[in-house]
Coordinates of C-alpha atoms in Angstrom, one line a residue:
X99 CA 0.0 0.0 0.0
X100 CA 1.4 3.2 -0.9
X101 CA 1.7 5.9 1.6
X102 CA 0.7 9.6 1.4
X103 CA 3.9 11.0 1.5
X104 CA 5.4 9.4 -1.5
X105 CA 5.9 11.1 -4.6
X106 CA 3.3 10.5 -7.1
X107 CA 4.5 8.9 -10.3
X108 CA 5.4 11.4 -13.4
X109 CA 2.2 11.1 -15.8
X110 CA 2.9 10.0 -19.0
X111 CA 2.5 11.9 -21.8
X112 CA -0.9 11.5 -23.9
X113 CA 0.9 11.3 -27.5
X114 CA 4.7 11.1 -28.3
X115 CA 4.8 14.5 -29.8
X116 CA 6.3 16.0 -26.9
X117 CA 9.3 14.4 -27.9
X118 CA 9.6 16.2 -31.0
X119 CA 8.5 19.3 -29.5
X120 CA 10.7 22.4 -30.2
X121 CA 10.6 23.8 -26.7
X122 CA 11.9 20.6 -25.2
X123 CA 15.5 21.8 -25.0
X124 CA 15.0 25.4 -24.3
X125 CA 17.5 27.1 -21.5
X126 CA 14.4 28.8 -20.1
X127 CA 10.9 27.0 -19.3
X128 CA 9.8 30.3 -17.5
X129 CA 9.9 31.8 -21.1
X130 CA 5.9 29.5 -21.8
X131 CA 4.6 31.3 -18.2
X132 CA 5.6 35.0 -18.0
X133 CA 4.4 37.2 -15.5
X134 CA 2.7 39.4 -17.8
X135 CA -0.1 37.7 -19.7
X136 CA 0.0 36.8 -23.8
X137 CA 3.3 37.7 -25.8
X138 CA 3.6 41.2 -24.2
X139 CA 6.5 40.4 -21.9
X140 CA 10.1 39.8 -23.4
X141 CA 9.6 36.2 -22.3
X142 CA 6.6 35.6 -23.9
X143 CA 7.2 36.8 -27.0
X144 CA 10.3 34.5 -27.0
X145 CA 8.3 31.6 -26.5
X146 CA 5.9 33.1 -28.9
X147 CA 8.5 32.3 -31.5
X148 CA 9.8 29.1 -30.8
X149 CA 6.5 28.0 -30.9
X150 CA 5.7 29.3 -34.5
X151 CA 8.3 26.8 -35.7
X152 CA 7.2 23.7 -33.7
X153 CA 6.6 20.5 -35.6
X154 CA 4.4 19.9 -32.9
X155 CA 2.4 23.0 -32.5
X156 CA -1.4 21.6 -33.2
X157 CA -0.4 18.8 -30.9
X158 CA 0.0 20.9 -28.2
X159 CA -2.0 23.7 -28.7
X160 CA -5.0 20.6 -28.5
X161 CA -3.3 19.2 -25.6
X162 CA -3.8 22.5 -24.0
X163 CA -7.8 22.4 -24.5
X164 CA -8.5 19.1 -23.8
X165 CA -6.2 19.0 -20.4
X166 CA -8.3 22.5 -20.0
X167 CA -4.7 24.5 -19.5
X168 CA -5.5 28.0 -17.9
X169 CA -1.9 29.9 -18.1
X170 CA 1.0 29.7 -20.1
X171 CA 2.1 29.5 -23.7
X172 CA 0.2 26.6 -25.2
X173 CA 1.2 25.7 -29.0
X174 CA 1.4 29.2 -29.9
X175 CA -1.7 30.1 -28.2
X176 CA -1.8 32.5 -25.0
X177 CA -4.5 32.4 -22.0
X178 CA -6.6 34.6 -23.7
X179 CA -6.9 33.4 -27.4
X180 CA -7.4 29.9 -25.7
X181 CA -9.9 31.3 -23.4
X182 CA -12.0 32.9 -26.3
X183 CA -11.8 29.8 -28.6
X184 CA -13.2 28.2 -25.6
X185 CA -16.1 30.1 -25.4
X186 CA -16.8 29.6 -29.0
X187 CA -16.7 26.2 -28.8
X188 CA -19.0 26.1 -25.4
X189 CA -21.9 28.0 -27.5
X190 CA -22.3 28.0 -31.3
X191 CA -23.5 31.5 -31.8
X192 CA -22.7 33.8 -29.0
X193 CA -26.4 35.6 -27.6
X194 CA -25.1 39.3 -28.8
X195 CA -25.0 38.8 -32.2
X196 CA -27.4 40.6 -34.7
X197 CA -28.0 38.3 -37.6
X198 CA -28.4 40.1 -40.7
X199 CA -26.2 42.9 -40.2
X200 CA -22.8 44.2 -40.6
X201 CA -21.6 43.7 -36.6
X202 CA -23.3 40.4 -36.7
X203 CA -20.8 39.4 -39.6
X204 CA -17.8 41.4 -37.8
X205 CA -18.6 39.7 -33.8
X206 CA -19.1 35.8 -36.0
X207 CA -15.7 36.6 -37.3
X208 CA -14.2 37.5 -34.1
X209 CA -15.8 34.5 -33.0
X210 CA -14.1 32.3 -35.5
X211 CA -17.5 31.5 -36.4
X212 CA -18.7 31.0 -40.2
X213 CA -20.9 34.0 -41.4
X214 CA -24.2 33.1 -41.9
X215 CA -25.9 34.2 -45.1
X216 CA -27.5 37.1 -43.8
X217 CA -24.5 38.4 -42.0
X218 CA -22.8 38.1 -45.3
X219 CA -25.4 39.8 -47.2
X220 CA -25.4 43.0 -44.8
X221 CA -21.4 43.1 -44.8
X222 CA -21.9 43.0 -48.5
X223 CA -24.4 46.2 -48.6
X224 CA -21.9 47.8 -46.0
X225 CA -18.9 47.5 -48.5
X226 CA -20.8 48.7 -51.0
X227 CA -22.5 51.9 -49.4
X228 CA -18.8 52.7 -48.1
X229 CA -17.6 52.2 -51.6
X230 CA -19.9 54.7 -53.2
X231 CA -19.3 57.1 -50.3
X232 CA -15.9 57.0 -51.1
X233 CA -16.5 57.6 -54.7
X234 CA -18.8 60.4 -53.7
X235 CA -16.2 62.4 -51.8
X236 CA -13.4 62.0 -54.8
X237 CA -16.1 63.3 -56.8
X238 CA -17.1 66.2 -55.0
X239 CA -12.8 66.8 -54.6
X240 CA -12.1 66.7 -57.8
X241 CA -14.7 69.1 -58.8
X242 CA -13.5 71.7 -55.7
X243 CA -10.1 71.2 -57.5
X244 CA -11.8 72.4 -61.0
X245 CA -14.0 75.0 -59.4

């Protein structure tokens, strides 16, 4: 019977990517949990880049989700990308979004979620209207220029 006070064993590791991961040898494993959140700190950008070359990076990055990771440098991913791909995957269509217009299409894409029809329809009309705007205002320039 195993006693309370002895170590528990290392867990093993889900997949053997780890092995082939590029941060495996790095001089500094402080670099993936910086004290400032995200890439914003020296260390985290550094780690920010190491991981943009993994092999592994997917690997981990899923690892991250599915062992529900709440800090560090994930596969590229910080705490708050991961927590905001999170909550798109907890709800398919967050409650604040106004189908069938032209925020609706700009919060699904922040979302990561694919524009529904009418979204793409009003961001459609919005490009256009701004297009013909622009137009407008060259128009009316051009003919202060001539004037």
């Amino acid at each position: 019977m195993r006693s309370p006070f002895d170590p528990l064993p290392f867990p093993e590791a889900p997949d053997d990517w780890h092995r082939e991961a590029a941060c495996r040898d790095t001089a500094s494993p402080d670099d993936w949990f910086p004290d400032q959140p995200g890439a914003r700190s020296p260390a985290g950008a550094r780690a920010m880049n190491v991981c943009k070359s993994c092999p592994v990076q997917v690997e981990c990055a899923n690892y991250a989700f599915e062992a529900n990771e709440r800090y560090g440098i994930w596969g590229g991913q910080t705490e708050a990308r991961r927590k905001r791909i999170r909550q798109a995957r907890n709800r398919s269509t967050p409650p604040h979004i106004r189908h069938g217009t032209h925020a609706g299409y700009q919060r699904e894409a922040y979302y990561g979620i694919p524009a529904c029809d009418a979204c793409k329809a009003a961001h459609a009309e919005f490009q256009s209207a701004k297009r013909r705007i622009r137009e407008r205002k060259k128009q009316r320039d051009d003919w202060k220029e001539t004037g």
